[in-house]
mmCIF file of C-alpha atoms in Angstrom:
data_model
loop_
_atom_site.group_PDB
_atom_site.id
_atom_site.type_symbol
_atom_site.label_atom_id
_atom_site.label_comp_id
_atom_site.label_asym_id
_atom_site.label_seq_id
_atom_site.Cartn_x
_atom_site.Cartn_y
_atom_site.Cartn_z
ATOM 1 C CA UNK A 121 6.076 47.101 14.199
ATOM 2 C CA UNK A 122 8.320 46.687 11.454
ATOM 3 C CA UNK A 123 6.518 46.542 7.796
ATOM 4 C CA UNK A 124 8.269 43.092 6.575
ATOM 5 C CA UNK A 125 5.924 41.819 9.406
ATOM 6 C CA UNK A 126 2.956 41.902 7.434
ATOM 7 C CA UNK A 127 3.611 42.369 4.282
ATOM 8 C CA UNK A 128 3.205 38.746 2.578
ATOM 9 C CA UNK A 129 5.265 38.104 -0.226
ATOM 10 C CA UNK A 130 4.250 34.805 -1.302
ATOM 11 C CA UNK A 131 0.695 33.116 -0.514
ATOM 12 C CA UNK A 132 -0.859 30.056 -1.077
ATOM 13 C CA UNK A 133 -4.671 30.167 0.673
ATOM 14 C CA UNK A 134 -5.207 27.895 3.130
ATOM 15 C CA UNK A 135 -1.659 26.105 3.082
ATOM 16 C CA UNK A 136 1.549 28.800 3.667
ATOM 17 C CA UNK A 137 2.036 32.375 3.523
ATOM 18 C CA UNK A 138 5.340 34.158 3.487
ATOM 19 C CA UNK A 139 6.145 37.409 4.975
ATOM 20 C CA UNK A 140 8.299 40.271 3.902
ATOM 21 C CA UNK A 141 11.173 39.305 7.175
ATOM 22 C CA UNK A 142 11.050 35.774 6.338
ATOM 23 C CA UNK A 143 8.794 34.471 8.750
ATOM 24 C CA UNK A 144 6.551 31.594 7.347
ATOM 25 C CA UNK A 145 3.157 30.947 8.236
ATOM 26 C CA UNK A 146 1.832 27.207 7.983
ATOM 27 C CA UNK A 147 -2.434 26.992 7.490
ATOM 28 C CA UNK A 148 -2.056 23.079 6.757
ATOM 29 C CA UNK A 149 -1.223 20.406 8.622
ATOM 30 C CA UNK A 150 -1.598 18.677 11.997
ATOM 31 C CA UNK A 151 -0.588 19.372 15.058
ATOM 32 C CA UNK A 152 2.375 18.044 16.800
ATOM 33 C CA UNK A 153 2.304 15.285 19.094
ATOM 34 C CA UNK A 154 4.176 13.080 21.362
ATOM 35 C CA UNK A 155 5.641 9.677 20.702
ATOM 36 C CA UNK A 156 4.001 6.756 22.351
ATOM 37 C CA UNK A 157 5.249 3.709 24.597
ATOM 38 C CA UNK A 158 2.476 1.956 23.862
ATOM 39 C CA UNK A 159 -0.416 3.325 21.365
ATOM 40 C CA UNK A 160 -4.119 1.687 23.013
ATOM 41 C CA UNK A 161 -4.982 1.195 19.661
ATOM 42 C CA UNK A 162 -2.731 -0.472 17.726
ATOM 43 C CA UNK A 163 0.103 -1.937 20.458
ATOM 44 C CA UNK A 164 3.055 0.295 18.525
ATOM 45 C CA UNK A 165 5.589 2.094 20.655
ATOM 46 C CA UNK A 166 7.494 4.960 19.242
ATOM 47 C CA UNK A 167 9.910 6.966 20.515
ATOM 48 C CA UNK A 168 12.062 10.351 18.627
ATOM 49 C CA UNK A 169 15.653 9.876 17.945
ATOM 50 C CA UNK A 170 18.497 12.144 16.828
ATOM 51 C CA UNK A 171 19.781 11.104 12.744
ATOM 52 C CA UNK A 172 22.235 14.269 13.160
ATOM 53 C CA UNK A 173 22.026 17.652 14.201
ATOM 54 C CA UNK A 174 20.191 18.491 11.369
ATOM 55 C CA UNK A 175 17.666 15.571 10.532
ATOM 56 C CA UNK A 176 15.257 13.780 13.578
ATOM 57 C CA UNK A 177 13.358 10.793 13.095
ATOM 58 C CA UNK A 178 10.296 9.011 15.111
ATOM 59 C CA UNK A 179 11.214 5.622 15.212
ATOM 60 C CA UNK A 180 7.947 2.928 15.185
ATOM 61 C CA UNK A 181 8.293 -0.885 16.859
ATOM 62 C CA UNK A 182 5.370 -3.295 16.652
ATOM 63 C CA UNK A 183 4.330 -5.035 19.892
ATOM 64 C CA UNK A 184 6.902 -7.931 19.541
ATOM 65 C CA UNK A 185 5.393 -11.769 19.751
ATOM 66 C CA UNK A 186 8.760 -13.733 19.685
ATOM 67 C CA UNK A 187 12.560 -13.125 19.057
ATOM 68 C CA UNK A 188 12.130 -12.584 15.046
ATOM 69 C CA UNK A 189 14.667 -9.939 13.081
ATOM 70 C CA UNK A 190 11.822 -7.311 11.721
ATOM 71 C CA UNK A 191 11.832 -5.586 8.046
ATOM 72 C CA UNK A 192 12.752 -2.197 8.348
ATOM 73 C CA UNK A 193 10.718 0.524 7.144
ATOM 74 C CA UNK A 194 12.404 4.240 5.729
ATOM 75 C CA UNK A 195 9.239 6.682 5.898
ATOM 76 C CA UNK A 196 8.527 9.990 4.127
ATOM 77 C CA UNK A 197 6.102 11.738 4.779
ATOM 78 C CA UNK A 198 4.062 14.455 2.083
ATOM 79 C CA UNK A 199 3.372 18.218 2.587
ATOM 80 C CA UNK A 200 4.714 19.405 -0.688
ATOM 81 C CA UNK A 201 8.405 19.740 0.843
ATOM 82 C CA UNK A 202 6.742 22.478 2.758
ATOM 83 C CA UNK A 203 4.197 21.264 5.230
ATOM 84 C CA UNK A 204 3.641 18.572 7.354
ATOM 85 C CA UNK A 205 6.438 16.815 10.026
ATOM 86 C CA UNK A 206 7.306 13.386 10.922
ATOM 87 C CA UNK A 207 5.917 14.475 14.284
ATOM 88 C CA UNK A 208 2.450 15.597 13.389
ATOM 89 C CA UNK A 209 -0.749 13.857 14.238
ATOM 90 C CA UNK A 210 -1.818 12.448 10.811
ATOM 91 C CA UNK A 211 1.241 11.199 10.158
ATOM 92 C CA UNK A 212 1.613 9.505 13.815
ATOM 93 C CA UNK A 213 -1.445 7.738 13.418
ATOM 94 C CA UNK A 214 -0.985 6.737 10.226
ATOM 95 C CA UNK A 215 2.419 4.990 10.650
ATOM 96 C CA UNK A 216 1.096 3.435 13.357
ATOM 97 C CA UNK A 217 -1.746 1.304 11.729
ATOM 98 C CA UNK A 218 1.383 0.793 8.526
ATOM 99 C CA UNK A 219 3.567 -0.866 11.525
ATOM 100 C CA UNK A 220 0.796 -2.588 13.247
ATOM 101 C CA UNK A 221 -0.382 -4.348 9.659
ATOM 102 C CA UNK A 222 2.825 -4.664 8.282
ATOM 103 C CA UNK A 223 4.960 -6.140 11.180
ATOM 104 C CA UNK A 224 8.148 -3.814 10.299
ATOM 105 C CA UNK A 225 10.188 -1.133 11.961
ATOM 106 C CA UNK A 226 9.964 2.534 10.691
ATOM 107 C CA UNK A 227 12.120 4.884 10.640
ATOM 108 C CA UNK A 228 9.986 8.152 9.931
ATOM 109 C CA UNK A 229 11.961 10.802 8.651
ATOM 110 C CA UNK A 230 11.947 14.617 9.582
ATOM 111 C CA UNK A 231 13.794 16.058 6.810
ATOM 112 C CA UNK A 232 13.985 20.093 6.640
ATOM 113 C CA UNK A 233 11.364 21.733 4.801
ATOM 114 C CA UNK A 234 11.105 24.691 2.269
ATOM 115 C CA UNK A 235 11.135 27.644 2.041
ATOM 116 C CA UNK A 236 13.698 28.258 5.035
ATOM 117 C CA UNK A 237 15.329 24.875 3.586
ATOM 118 C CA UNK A 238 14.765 24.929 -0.190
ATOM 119 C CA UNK A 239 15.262 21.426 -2.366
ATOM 120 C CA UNK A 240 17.470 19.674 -2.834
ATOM 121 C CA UNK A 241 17.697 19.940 1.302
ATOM 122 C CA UNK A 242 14.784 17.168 1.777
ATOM 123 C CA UNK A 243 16.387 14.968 -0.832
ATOM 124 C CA UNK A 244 19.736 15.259 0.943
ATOM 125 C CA UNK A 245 18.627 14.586 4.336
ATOM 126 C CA UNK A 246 16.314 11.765 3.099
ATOM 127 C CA UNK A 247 18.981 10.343 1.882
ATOM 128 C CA UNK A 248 21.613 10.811 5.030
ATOM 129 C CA UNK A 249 18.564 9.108 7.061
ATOM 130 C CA UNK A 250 18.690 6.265 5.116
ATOM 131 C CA UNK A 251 22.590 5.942 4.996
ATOM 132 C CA UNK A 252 22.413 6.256 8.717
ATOM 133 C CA UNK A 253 20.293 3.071 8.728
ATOM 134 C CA UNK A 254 22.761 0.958 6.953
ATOM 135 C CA UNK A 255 25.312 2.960 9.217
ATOM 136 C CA UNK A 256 23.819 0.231 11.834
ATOM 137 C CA UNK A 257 25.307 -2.843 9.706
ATOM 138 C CA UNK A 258 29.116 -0.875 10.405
ATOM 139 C CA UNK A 259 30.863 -0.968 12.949
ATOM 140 C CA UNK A 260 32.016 3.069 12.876
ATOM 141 C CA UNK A 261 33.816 4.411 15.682
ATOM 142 C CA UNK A 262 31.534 7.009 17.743
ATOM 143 C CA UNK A 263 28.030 5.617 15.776
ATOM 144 C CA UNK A 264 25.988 5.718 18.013
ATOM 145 C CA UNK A 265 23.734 2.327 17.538
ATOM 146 C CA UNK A 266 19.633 2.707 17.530
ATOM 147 C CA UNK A 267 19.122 0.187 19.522
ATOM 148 C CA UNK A 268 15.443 -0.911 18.493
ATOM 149 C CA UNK A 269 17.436 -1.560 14.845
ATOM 150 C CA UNK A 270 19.963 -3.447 16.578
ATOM 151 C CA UNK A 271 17.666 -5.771 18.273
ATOM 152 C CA UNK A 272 14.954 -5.934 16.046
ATOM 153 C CA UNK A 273 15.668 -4.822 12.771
ATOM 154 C CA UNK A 274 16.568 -7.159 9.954
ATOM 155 C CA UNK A 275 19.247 -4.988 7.373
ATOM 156 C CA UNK A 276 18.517 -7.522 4.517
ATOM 157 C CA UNK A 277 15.293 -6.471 4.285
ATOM 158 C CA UNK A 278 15.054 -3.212 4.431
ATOM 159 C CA UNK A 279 11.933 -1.055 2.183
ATOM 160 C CA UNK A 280 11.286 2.674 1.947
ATOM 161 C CA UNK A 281 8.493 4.437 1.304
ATOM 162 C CA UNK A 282 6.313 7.750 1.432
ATOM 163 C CA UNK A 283 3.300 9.392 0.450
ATOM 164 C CA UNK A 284 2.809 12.373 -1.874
ATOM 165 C CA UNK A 285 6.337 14.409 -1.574
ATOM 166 C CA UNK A 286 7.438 11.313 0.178
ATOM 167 C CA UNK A 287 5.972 9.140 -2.807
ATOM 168 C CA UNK A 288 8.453 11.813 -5.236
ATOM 169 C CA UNK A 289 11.487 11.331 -2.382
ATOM 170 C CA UNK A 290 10.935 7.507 -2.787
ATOM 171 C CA UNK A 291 11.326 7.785 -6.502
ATOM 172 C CA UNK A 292 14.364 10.083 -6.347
ATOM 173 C CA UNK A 293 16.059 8.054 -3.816
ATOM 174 C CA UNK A 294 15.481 4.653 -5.386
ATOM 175 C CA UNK A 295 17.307 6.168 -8.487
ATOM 176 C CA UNK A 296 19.762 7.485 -6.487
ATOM 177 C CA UNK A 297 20.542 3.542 -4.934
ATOM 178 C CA UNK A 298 21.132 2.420 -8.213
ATOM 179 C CA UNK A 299 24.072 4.227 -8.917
ATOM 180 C CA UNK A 300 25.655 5.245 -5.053
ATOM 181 C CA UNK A 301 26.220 2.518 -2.474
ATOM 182 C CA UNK A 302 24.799 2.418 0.549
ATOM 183 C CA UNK A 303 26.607 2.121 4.046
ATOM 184 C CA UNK A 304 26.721 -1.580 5.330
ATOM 185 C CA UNK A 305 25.907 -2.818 1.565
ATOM 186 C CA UNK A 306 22.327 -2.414 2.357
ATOM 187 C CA UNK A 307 20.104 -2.963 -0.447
ATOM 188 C CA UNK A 308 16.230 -1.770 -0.998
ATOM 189 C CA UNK A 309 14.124 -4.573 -1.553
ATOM 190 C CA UNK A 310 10.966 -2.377 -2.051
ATOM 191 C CA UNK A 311 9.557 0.772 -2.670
ATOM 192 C CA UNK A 312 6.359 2.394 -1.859
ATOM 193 C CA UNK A 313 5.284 5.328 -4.055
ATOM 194 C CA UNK A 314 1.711 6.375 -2.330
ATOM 195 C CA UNK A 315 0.281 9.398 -4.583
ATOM 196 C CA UNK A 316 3.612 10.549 -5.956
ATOM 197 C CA UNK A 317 4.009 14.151 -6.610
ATOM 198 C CA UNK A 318 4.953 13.985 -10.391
ATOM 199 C CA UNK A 319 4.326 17.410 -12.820
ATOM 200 C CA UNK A 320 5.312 17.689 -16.499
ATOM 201 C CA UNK A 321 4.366 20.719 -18.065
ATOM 202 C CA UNK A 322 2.016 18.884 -20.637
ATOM 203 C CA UNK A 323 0.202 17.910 -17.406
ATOM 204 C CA UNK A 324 0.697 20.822 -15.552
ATOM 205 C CA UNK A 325 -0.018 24.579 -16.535
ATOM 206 C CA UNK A 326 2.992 26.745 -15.214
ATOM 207 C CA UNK A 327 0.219 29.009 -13.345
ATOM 208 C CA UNK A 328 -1.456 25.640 -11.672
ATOM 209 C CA UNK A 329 -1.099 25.706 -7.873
ATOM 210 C CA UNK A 330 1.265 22.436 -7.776
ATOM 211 C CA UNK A 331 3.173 23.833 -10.429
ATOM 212 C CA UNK A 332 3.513 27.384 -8.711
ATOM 213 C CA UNK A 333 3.942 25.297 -5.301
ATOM 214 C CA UNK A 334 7.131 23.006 -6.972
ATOM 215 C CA UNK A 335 8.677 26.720 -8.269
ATOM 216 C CA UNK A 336 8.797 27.943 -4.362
ATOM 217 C CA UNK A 337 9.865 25.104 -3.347
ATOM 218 C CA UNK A 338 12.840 24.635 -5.582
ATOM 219 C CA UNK A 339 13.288 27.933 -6.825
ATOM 220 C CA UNK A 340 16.846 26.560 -8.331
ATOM 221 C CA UNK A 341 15.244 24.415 -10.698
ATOM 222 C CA UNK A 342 16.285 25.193 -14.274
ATOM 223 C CA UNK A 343 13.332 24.143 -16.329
ATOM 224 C CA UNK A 344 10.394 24.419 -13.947
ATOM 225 C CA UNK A 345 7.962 21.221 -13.707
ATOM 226 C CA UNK A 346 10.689 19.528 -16.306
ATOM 227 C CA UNK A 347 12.941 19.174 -13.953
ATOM 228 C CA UNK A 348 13.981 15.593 -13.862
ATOM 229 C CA UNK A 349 13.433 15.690 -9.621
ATOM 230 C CA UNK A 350 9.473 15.950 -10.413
ATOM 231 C CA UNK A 351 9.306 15.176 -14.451
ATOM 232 C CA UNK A 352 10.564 11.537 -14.142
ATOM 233 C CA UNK A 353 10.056 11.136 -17.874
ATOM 234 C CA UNK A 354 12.388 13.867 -18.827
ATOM 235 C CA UNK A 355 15.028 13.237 -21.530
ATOM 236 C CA UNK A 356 17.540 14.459 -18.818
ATOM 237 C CA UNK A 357 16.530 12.237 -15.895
ATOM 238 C CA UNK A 358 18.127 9.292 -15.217
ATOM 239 C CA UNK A 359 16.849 6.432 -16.942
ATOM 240 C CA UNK A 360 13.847 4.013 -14.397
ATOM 241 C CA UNK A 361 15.729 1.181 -15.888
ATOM 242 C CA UNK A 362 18.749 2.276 -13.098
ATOM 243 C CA UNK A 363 15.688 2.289 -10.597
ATOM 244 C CA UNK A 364 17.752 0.391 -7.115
ATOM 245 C CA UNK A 365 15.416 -1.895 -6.046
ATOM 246 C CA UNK A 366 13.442 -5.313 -6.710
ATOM 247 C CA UNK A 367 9.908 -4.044 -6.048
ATOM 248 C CA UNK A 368 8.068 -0.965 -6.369
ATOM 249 C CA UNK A 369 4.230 -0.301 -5.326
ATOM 250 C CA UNK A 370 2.318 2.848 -6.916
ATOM 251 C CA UNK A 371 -0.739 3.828 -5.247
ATOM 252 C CA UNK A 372 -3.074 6.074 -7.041
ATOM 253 C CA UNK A 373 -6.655 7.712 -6.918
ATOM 254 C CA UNK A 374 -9.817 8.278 -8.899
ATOM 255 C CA UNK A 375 -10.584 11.733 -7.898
ATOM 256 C CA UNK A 376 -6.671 12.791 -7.515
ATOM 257 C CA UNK A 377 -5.319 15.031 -9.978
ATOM 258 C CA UNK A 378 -2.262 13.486 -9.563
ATOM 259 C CA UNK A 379 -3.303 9.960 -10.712
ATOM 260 C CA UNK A 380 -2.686 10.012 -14.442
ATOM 261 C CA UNK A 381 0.854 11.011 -13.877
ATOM 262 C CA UNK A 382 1.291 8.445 -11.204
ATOM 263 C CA UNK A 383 0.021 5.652 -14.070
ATOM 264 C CA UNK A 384 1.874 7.214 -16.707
ATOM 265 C CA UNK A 385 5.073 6.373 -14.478
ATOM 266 C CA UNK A 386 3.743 2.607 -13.889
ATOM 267 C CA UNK A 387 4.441 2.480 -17.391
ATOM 268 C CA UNK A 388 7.545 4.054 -18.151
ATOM 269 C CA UNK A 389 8.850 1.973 -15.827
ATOM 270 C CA UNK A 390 7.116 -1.345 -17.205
ATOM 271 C CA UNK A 391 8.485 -0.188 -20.405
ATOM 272 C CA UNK A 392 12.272 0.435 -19.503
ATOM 273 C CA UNK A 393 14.473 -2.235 -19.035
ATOM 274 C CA UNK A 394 14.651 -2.103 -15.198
ATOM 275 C CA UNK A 395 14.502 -5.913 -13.930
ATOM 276 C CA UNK A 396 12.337 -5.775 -10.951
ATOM 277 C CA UNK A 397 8.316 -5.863 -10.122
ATOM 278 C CA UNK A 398 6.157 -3.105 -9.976
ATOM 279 C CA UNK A 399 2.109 -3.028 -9.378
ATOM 280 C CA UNK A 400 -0.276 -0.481 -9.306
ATOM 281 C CA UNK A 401 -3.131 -0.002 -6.511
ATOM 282 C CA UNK A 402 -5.848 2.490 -8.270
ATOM 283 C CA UNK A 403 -8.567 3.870 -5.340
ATOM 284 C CA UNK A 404 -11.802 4.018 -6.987
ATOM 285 C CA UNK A 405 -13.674 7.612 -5.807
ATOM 286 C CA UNK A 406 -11.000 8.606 -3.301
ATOM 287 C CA UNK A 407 -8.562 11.405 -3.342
ATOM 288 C CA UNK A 408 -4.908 12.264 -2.807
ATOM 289 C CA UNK A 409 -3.770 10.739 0.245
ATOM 290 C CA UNK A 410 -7.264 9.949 1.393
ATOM 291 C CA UNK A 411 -6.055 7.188 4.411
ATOM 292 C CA UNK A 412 -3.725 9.508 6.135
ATOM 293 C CA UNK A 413 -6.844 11.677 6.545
ATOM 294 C CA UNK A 414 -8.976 9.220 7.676
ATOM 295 C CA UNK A 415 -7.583 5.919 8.200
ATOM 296 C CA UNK A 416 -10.805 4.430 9.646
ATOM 297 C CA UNK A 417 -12.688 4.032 6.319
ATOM 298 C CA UNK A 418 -12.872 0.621 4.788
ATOM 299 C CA UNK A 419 -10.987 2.235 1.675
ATOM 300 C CA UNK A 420 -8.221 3.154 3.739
ATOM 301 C CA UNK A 421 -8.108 0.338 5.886
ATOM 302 C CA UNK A 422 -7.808 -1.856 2.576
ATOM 303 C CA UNK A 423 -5.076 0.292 1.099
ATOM 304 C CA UNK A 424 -2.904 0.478 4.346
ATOM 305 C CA UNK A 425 -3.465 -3.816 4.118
ATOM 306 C CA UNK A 426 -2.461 -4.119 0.673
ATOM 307 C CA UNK A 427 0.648 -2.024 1.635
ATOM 308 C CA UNK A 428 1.175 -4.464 4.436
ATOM 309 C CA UNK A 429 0.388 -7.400 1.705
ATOM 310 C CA UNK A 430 2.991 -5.664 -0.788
ATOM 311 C CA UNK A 431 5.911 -5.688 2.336
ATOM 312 C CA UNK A 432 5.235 -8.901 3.333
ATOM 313 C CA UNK A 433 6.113 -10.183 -0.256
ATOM 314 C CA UNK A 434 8.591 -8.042 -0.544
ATOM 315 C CA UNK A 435 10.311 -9.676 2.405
ATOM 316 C CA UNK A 436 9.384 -13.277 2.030
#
């Protein structure tokens, strides 16, 4: 057996190891699981579609009631840009309960992870995924229509959100919307950051784990945690007042270590001179992404409602 095999070149217990050959081991996540036509518990059928030959998708529809145009809901889910899938079972039965509470239509994204895609790959295909949502609005040649979006899905009111990376991917493509059209003139009405993964260095040690973690997954970043992609307050970033969309939700938690950073950004935005909404929802004695884990517990099943709450008023 050749000695790149086992010899691990990077390491970080319990979540992803590296080998010599390139061959990456994953010690965190779920495992993955099928769509549903019909999940027993919450009504929501979901099905895996094709974004490109690059980026998938798992696509979520409520049980239907009447004839009504749904909101439309761009997901992204965390893992550090390394872990984690749209496919998994956490995330699965997570975005089911979202879609159940929130009456919408996800779209949840499977963007290519790090290492074997470093950043700015997730960004990119997050992005595509949500062009290829307002691709619907077109009419292109050769698109080939979703037809649950077709049917269902209402293109004026369309949100995106995410959780931990996802949360940071929500931030970076809101920004992003402010200053590049999207296809079919679609606009984002709201914006779900749940446990954002922020880092500035005055937060962050350069040998703390998320700090090491960000540096192997963007190993092309030029100033480490102050790169404007995770340091949203950097003098180089582009300014939250550009921030392209009319609400934004922050969800944070007591025992997180992420939390200050995620209030610290509740206020720079407050404090530019961007023109929409934004609230905070601060978990008292819960940790980072604590309903995804468990979404059973009264704390979670209040945070996935006041999601719901937050897309419904989005949408009104």
């Amino acid at each position: 057996m050749d000695s790149g095999d086992n010899e691990v070149v990077v390491d970080f217990p319990h979540l992803i190891r590296v080998y010599k050959n390139g061959r990456v081991e994953r010690l965190f996540g779920s495992p993955i699981v099928p769509p549903s036509p019909e999940d027993p518990d919450t009504g929501v059928s979901s099905k895996d579609i094709d974004i490109s030959p690059e980026i998938k998708a798992r696509i979520y529809l409520p049980k239907l009631t009447n004839d009504q145009k749904l909101p439309i809901l761009v997901y992204y889910h965390g893992g550090a840009f390394c872990l984690e899938s749209a496919f998994s079972f956490l995330d699965h039965r997570y975005l089911n309960r979202v879609v159940a509470e929130s009456n919408v239509i996800a779209v949840s994204v499977e963007y290519r992870l790090a290492p074997e895609h470093p950043l700015p790959v997730a960004y990119e295909d997050s992005w595509a995924a949500l062009q290829w949502v307002g691709s619907h609005v077109e009419s292109k040649p050769g698109f080939e229509k979703e037809p649950w979006l077709v049917n269902h899905g209402d293109f004026e009111k369309v949100l995106i959100g995410g959780d931990s990376a996802g949360g940071n991917i929500v931030h970076n493509i809101t920004l992003r919307s402010g200053s590049e059209t999207l296809n079919g003139g679609v606009k984002i009405l709201g914006s779900l950051l749940c446990f954002p993964f922020f880092l500035t260095s005055t937060d962050f040690k350069e040998d703390s784990l998320p700090s090491k973690i960000w540096g192997f997954v963007n190993p092309s970043a030029e100033n480490g945690v102050d790169d404007p992609n995770i340091n949203p307050f950097v003098e180089k970033s582009q300014s939250l007042s550009t921030l392209g969309c009319s609400k934004i939700i922050v969800c944070v938690a007591e025992k997180d270590e992420l939390r200050n950073i995620g209030i610290k950004y509740v206020v720079a935005v407050k404090n530019s001179e961007w023109k929409g909404e934004i609230e905070l929802i601060d978990v008292e004695g819960e940790v980072h992404c604590f309903q995804i884990f468990d979404t059973e517990t009264e704390k979670a099943k209040n945070l996935i409602k006041g999601l719901a709450d937050f897309i419904k008023k989005c949408c009104v």
